[in-house]
mmCIF file of C-alpha atoms in Angstrom:
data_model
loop_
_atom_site.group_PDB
_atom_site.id
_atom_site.type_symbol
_atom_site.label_atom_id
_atom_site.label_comp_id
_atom_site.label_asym_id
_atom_site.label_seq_id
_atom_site.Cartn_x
_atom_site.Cartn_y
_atom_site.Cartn_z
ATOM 1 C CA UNK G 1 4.582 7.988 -10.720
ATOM 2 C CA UNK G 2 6.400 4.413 -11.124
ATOM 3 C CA UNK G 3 9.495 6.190 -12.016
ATOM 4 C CA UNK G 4 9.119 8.386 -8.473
ATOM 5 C CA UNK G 5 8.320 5.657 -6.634
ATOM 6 C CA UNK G 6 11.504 3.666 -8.065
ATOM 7 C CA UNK G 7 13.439 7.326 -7.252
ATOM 8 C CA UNK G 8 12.510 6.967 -3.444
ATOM 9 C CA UNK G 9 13.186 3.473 -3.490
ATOM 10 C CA UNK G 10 17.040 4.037 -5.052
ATOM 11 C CA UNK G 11 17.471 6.750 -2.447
ATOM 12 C CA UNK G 12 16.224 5.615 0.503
ATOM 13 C CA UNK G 13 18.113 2.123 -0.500
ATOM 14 C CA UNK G 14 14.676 0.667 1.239
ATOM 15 C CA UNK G 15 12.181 -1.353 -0.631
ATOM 16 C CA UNK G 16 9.793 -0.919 2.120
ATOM 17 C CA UNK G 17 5.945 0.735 2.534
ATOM 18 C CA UNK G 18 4.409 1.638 5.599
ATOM 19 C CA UNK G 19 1.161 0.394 5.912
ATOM 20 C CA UNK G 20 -0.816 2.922 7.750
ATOM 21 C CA UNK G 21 -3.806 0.648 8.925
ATOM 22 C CA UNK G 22 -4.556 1.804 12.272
ATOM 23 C CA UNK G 23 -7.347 0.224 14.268
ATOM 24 C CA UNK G 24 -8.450 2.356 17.714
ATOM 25 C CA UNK G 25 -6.936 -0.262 20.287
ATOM 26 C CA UNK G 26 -3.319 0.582 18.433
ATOM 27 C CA UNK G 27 -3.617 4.116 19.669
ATOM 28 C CA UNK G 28 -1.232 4.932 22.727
ATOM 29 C CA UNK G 29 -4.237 5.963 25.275
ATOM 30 C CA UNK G 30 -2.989 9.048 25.853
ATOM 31 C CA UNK G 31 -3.771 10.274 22.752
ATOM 32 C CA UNK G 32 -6.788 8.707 22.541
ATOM 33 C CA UNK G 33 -7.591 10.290 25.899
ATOM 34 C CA UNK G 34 -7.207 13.929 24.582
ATOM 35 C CA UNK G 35 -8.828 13.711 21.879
ATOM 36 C CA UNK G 36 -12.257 11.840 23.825
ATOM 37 C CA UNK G 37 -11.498 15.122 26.275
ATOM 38 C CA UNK G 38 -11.572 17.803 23.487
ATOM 39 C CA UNK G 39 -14.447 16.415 21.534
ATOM 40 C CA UNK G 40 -16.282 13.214 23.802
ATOM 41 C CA UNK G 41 -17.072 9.756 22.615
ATOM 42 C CA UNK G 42 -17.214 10.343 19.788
ATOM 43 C CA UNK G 43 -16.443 9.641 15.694
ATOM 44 C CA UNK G 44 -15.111 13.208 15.751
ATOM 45 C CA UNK G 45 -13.005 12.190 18.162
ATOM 46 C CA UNK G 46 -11.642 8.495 17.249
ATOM 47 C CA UNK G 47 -10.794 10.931 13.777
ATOM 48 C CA UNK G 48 -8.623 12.704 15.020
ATOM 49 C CA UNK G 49 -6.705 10.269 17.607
ATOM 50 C CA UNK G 50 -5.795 8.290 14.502
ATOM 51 C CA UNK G 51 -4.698 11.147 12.543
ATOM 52 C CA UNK G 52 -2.206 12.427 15.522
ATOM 53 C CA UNK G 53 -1.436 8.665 15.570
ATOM 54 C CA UNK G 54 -0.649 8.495 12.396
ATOM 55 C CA UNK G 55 1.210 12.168 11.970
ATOM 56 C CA UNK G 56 3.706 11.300 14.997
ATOM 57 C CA UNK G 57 4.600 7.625 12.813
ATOM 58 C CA UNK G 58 5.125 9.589 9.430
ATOM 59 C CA UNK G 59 7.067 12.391 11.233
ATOM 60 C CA UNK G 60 9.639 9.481 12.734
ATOM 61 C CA UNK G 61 10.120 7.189 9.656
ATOM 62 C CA UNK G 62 9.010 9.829 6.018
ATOM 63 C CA UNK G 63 12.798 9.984 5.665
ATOM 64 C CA UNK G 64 14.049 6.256 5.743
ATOM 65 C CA UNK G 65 11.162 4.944 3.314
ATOM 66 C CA UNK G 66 9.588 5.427 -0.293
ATOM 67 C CA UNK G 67 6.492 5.046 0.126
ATOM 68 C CA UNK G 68 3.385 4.832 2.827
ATOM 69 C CA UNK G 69 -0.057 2.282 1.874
ATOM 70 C CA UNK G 70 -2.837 3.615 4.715
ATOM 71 C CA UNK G 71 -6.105 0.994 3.864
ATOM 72 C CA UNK G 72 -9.074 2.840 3.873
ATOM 73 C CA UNK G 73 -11.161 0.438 5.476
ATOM 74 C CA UNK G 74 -9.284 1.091 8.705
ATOM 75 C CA UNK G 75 -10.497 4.767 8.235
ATOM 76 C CA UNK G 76 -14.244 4.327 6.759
ATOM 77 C CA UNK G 77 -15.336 2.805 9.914
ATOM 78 C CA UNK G 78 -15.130 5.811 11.380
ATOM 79 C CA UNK G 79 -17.259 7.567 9.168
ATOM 80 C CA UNK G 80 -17.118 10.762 7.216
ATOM 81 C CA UNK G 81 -14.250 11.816 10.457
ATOM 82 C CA UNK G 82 -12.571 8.648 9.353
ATOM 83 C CA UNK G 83 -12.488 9.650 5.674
ATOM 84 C CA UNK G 84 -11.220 13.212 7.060
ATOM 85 C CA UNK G 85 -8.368 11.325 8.717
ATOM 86 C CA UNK G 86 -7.987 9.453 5.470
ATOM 87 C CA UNK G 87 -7.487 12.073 3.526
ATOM 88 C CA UNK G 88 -5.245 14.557 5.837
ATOM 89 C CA UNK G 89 -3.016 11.395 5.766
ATOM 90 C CA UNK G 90 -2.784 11.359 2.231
ATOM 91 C CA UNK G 91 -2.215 14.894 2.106
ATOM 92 C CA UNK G 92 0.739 15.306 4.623
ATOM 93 C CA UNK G 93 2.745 12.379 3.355
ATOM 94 C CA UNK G 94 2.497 13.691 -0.050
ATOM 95 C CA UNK G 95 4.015 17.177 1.604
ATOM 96 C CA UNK G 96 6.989 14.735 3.159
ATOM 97 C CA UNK G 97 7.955 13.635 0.053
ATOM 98 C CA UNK G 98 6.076 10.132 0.155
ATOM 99 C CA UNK G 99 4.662 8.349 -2.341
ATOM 100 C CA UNK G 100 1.105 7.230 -1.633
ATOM 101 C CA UNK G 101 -0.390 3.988 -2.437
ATOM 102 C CA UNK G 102 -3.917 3.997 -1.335
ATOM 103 C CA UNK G 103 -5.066 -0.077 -0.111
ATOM 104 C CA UNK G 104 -8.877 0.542 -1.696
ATOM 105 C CA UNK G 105 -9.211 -2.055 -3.470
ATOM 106 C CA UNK G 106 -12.131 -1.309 -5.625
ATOM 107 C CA UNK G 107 -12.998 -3.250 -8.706
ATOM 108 C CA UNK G 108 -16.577 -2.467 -10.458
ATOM 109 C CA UNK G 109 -17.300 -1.885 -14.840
ATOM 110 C CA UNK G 110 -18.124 1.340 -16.966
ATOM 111 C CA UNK G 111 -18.438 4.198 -15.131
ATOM 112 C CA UNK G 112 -18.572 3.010 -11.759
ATOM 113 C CA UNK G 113 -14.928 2.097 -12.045
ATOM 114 C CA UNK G 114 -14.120 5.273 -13.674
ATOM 115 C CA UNK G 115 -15.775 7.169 -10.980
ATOM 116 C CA UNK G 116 -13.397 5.177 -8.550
ATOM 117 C CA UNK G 117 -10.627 5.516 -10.775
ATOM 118 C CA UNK G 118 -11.416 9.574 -10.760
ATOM 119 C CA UNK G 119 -11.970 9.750 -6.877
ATOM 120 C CA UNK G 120 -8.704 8.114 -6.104
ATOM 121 C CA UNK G 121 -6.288 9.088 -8.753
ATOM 122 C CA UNK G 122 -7.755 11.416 -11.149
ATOM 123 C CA UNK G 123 -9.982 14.383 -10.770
ATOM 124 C CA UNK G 124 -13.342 15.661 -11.327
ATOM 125 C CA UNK G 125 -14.646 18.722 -13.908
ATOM 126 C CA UNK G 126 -16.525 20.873 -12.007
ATOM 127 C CA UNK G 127 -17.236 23.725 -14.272
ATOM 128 C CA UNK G 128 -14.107 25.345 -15.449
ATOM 129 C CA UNK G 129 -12.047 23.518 -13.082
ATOM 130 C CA UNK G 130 -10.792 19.785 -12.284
ATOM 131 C CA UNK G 131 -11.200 19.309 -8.369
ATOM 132 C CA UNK G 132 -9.287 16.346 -7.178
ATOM 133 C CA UNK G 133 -10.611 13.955 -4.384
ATOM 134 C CA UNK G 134 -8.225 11.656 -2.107
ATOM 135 C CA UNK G 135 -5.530 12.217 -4.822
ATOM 136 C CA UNK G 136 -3.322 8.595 -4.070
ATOM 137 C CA UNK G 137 -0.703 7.843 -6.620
ATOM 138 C CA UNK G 138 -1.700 4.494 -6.596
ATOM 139 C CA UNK G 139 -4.424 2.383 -5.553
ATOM 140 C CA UNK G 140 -4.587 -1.210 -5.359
ATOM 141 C CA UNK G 141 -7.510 -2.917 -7.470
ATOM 142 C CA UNK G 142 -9.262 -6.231 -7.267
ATOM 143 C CA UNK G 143 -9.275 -7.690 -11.096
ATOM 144 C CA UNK G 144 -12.272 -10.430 -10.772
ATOM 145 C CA UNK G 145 -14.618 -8.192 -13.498
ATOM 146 C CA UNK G 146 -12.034 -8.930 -16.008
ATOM 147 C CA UNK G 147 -10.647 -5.931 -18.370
ATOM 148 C CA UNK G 148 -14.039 -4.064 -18.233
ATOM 149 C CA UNK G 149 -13.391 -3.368 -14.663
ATOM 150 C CA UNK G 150 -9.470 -2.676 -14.627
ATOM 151 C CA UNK G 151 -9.093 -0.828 -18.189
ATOM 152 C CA UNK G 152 -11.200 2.311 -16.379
ATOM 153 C CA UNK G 153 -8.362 2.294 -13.824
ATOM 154 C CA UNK G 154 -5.739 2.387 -16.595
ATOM 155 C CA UNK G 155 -6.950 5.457 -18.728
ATOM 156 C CA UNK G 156 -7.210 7.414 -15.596
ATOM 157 C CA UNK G 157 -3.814 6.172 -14.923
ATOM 158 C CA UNK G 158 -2.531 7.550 -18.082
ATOM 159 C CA UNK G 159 -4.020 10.745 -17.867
ATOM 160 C CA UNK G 160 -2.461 11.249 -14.564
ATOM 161 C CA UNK G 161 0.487 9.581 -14.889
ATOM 162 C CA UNK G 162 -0.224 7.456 -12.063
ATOM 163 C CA UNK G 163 -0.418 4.085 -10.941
ATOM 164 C CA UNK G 164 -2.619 0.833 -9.990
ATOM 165 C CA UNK G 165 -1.830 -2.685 -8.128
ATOM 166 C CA UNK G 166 -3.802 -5.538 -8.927
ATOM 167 C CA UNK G 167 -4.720 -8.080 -6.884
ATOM 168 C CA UNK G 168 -3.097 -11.269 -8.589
ATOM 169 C CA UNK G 169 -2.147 -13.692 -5.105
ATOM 170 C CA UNK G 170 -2.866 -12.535 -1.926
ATOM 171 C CA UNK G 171 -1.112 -13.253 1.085
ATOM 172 C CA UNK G 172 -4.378 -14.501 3.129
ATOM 173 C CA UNK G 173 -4.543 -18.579 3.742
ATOM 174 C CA UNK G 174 -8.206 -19.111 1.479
ATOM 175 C CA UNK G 175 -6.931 -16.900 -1.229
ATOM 176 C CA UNK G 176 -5.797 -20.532 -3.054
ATOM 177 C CA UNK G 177 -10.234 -21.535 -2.481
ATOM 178 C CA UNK G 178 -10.256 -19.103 -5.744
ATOM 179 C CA UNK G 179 -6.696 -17.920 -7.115
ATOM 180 C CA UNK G 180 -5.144 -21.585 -7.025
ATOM 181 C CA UNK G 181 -7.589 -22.986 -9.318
ATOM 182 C CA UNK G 182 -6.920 -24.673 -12.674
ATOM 183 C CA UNK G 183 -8.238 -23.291 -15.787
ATOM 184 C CA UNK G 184 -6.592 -24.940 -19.175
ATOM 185 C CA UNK G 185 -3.924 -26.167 -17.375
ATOM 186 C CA UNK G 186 -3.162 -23.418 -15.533
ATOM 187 C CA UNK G 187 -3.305 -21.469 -12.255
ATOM 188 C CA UNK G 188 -5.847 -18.419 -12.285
ATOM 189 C CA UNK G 189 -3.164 -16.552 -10.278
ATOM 190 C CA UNK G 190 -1.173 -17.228 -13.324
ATOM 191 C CA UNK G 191 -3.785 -16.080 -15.729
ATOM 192 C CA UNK G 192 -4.220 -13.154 -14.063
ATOM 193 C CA UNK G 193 -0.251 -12.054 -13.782
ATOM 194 C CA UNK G 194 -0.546 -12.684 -17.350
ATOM 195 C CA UNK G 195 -3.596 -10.001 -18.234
ATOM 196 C CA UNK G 196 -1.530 -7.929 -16.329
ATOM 197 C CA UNK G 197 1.587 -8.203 -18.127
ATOM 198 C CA UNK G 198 -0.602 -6.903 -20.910
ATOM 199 C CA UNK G 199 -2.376 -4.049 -19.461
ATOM 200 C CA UNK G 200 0.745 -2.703 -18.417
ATOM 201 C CA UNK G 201 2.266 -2.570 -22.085
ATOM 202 C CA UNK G 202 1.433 0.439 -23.095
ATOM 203 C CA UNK G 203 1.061 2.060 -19.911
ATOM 204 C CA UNK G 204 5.075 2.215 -19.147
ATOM 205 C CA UNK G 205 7.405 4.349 -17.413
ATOM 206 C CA UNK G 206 11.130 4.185 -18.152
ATOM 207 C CA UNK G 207 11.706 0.813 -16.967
ATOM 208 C CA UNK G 208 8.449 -0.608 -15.193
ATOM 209 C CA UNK G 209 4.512 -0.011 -15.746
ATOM 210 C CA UNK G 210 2.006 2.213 -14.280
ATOM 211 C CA UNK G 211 0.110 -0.958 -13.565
ATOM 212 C CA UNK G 212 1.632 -3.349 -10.843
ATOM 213 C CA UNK G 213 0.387 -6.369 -8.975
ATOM 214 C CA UNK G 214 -0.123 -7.731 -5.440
ATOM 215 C CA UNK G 215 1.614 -10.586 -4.592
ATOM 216 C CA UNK G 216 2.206 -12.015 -0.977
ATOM 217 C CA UNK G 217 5.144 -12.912 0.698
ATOM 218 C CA UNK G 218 3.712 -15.935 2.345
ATOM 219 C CA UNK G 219 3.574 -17.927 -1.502
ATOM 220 C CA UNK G 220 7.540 -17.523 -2.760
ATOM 221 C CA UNK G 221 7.338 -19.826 -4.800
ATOM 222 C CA UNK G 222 4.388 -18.875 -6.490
ATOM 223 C CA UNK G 223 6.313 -15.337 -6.742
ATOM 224 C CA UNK G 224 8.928 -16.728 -8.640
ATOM 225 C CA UNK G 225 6.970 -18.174 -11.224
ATOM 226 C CA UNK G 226 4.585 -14.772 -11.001
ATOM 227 C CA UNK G 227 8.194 -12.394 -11.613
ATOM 228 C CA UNK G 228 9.042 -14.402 -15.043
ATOM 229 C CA UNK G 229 5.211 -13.759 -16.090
ATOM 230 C CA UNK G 230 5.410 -10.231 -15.285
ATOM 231 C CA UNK G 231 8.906 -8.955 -15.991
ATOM 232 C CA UNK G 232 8.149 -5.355 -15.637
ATOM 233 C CA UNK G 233 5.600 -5.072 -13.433
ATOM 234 C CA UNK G 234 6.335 -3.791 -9.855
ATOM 235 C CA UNK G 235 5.180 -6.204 -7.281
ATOM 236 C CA UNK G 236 3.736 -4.596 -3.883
ATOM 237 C CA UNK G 237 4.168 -7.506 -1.401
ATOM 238 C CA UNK G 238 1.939 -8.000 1.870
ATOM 239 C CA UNK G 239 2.566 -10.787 4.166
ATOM 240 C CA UNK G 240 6.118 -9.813 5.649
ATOM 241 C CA UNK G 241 6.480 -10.328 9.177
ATOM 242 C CA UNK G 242 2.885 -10.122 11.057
ATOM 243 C CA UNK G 243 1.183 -12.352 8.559
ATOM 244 C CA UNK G 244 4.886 -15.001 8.507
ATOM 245 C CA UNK G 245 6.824 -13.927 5.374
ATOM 246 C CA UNK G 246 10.237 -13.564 5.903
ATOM 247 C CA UNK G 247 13.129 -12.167 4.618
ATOM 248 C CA UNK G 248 14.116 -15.343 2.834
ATOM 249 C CA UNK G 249 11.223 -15.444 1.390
ATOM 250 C CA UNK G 250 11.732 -12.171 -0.690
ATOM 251 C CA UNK G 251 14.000 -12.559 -2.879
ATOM 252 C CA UNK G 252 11.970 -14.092 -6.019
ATOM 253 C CA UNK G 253 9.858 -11.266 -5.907
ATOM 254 C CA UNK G 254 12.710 -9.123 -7.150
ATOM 255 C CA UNK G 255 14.488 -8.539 -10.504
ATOM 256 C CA UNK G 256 18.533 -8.712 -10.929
ATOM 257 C CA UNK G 257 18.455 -5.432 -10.618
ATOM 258 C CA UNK G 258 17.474 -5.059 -7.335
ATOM 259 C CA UNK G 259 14.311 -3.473 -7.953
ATOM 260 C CA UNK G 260 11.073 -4.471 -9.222
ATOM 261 C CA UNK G 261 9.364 -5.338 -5.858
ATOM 262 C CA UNK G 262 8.032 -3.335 -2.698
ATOM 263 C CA UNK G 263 7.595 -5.023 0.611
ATOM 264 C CA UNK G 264 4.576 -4.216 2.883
ATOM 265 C CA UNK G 265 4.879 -3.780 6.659
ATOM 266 C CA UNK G 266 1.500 -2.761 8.558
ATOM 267 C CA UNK G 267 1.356 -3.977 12.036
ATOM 268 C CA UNK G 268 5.111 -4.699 12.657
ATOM 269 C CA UNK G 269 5.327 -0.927 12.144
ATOM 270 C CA UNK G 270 2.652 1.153 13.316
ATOM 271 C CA UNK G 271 2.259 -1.377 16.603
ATOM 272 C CA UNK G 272 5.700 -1.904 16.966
ATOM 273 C CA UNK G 273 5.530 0.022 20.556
ATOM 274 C CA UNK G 274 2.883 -2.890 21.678
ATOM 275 C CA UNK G 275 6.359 -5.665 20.720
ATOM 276 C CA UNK G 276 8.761 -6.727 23.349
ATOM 277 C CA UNK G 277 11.533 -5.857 21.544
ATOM 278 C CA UNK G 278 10.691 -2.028 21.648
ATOM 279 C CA UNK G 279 8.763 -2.425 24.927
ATOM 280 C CA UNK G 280 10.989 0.037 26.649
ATOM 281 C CA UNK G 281 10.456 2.872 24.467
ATOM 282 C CA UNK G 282 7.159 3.074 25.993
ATOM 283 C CA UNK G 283 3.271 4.466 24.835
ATOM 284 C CA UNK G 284 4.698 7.564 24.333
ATOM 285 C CA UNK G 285 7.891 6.713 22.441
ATOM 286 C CA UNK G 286 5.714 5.012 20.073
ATOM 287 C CA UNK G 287 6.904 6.931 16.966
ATOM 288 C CA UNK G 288 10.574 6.033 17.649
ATOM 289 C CA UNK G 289 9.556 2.081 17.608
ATOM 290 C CA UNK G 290 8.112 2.479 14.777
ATOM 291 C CA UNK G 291 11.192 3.890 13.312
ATOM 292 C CA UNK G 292 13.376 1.663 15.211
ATOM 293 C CA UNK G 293 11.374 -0.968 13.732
ATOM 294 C CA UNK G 294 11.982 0.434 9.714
ATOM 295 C CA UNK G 295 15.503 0.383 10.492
ATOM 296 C CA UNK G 296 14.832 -3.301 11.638
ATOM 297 C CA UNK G 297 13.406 -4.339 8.591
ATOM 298 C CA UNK G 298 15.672 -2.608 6.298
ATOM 299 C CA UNK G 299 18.388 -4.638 7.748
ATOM 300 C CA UNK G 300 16.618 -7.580 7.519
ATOM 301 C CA UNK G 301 16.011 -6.905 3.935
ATOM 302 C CA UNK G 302 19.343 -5.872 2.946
ATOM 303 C CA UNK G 303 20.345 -9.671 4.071
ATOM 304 C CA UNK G 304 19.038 -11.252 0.978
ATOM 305 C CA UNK G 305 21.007 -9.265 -1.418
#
């Protein structure tokens, strides 16, 4: 799946994932409104806003990017209708061509992790057949159990030929309270770049790994040193634009190539209707700010090149 995802990149020439995180107050009220019409105040309901929500963005912007990252969290608050939305998501930007890198971030040991592992990427034997759950080609994973908790994560990913990011420095302002701190002399964001350097050895695709890593645009020079410790690993990078990374601030993450790094846009995207610089599209041109606003940042991108 690294190799696909590196295809969509090449061919959309746009290093750029969607993130489809939508909250209820980012749905344009009248679709909100029809849906609370059809099936009341309810779970049911908020369910299927977000899913119509989310539909009319994928329909505007599946051809101009790789890849989409919709954070479940966003959708389990909802409930089981969430989880529904969650997973018709999944499902219908796999049928656009997308590649689909589901924000769970689950981290756990044994067979908790491989029952993660199995309900994200891989599939379950349920007497003569294997029955596959969300079905993501990636998933992001938090790393703090050590190899016990990620190695579950990478057999599955073998078996299925997909993929995993780890969490290794996150864009959020405490994330130094833990990742910054020394241990022998060095960083554990360091450290942990370095584990997963070697988890991704013999879990490669033509050029990078199956296993990749999260690091945040708001740290470049962090990134920098993190790309020389991980050389081919693919770096998923948060932080861009809502949370104050900027194009400048991309370029470390990336290898001479070109490649080697995906840049994460949530809010800026899906909300870009709510921003005064696509204001006049309206509620209900909503979808065509949010491609207007891919366009934006592919431009933007492109600079640092």
């Amino acid at each position: 799946m690294i190799n696909r995802l590196i295809e969509n990149i090449k061919k959309t020439e746009a290093p750029i994932v969607v993130g489809l995180d939508p909250m209820i107050d980012y749905v344009p009220s009248y679709i909100l409104n029809k849906a609370v019409k059809e099936q009341g105040e309810t779970l049911e309901a908020a369910g299927e806003a977000i899913w119509e929500y989310n539909k009319g963005i994928i329909d505007a912007v599946y051809e101009l990017i790789p890849a989409v990252k919709p954070q479940i969290a966003m959708y389990e608050q909802f409930g089981i209708p969430g989880l529904v939305a969650f997973k018709k998501t999944v499902d219908y930007c796999k049928e656009k061509g997308l590649v689909v890198i589901g924000d769970v971030k689950r981290g756990d040991i044994g067979s908790t992790s491989a029952a993660y592992a199995n309900g994200h990427l891989g599939g379950v034997q349920i007497g003569g057949r294997k029955c596959y759950g969300f079905n993501e080609d990636f998933i992001t994973v938090n790393p703090y159990l050590g190899t016990d908790g990620v190695k579950p994560f990478v057999d599955v990913c073998k078996e299925e030929k997909k993929g995993i990011f780890v969490l290794v420095k996150t864009s959020n302002p405490s994330s130094g309270e833990f990742q910054d701190r020394e241990i022998d002399g060095k960083p554990l964001y360091e450290i942990v770049g370095e584990h997963v350097a070697n988890w991704g050895e013999d879990c490669m695709g033509d050029s990078y790994s199956y296993v990749g890593a999260v690091v945040g645009a708001t740290y470049p020079e962090m990134g920098k040193v993190l790309r020389k410790i991980m050389p081919k690993t693919y770096i998923l990078v948060p932080g861009y634009g809502a949370q104050g990374g900027a194009a400048k601030d991309l370029k470390p993450y990336f290898n001479e190539d070109g490649l080697g790094a995906i840049v994460n846009s949530s809010r800026g995207i899906i909300c870009a209707y709510k921003q005064d610089a696509y204001a006049h599209l309206g509620e209900e041109g909503y979808a065509e700010a949010s491609r207007q606003a891919v366009l934006d940042m592919k431009k933007d991108i492109s600079s640092i090149f």
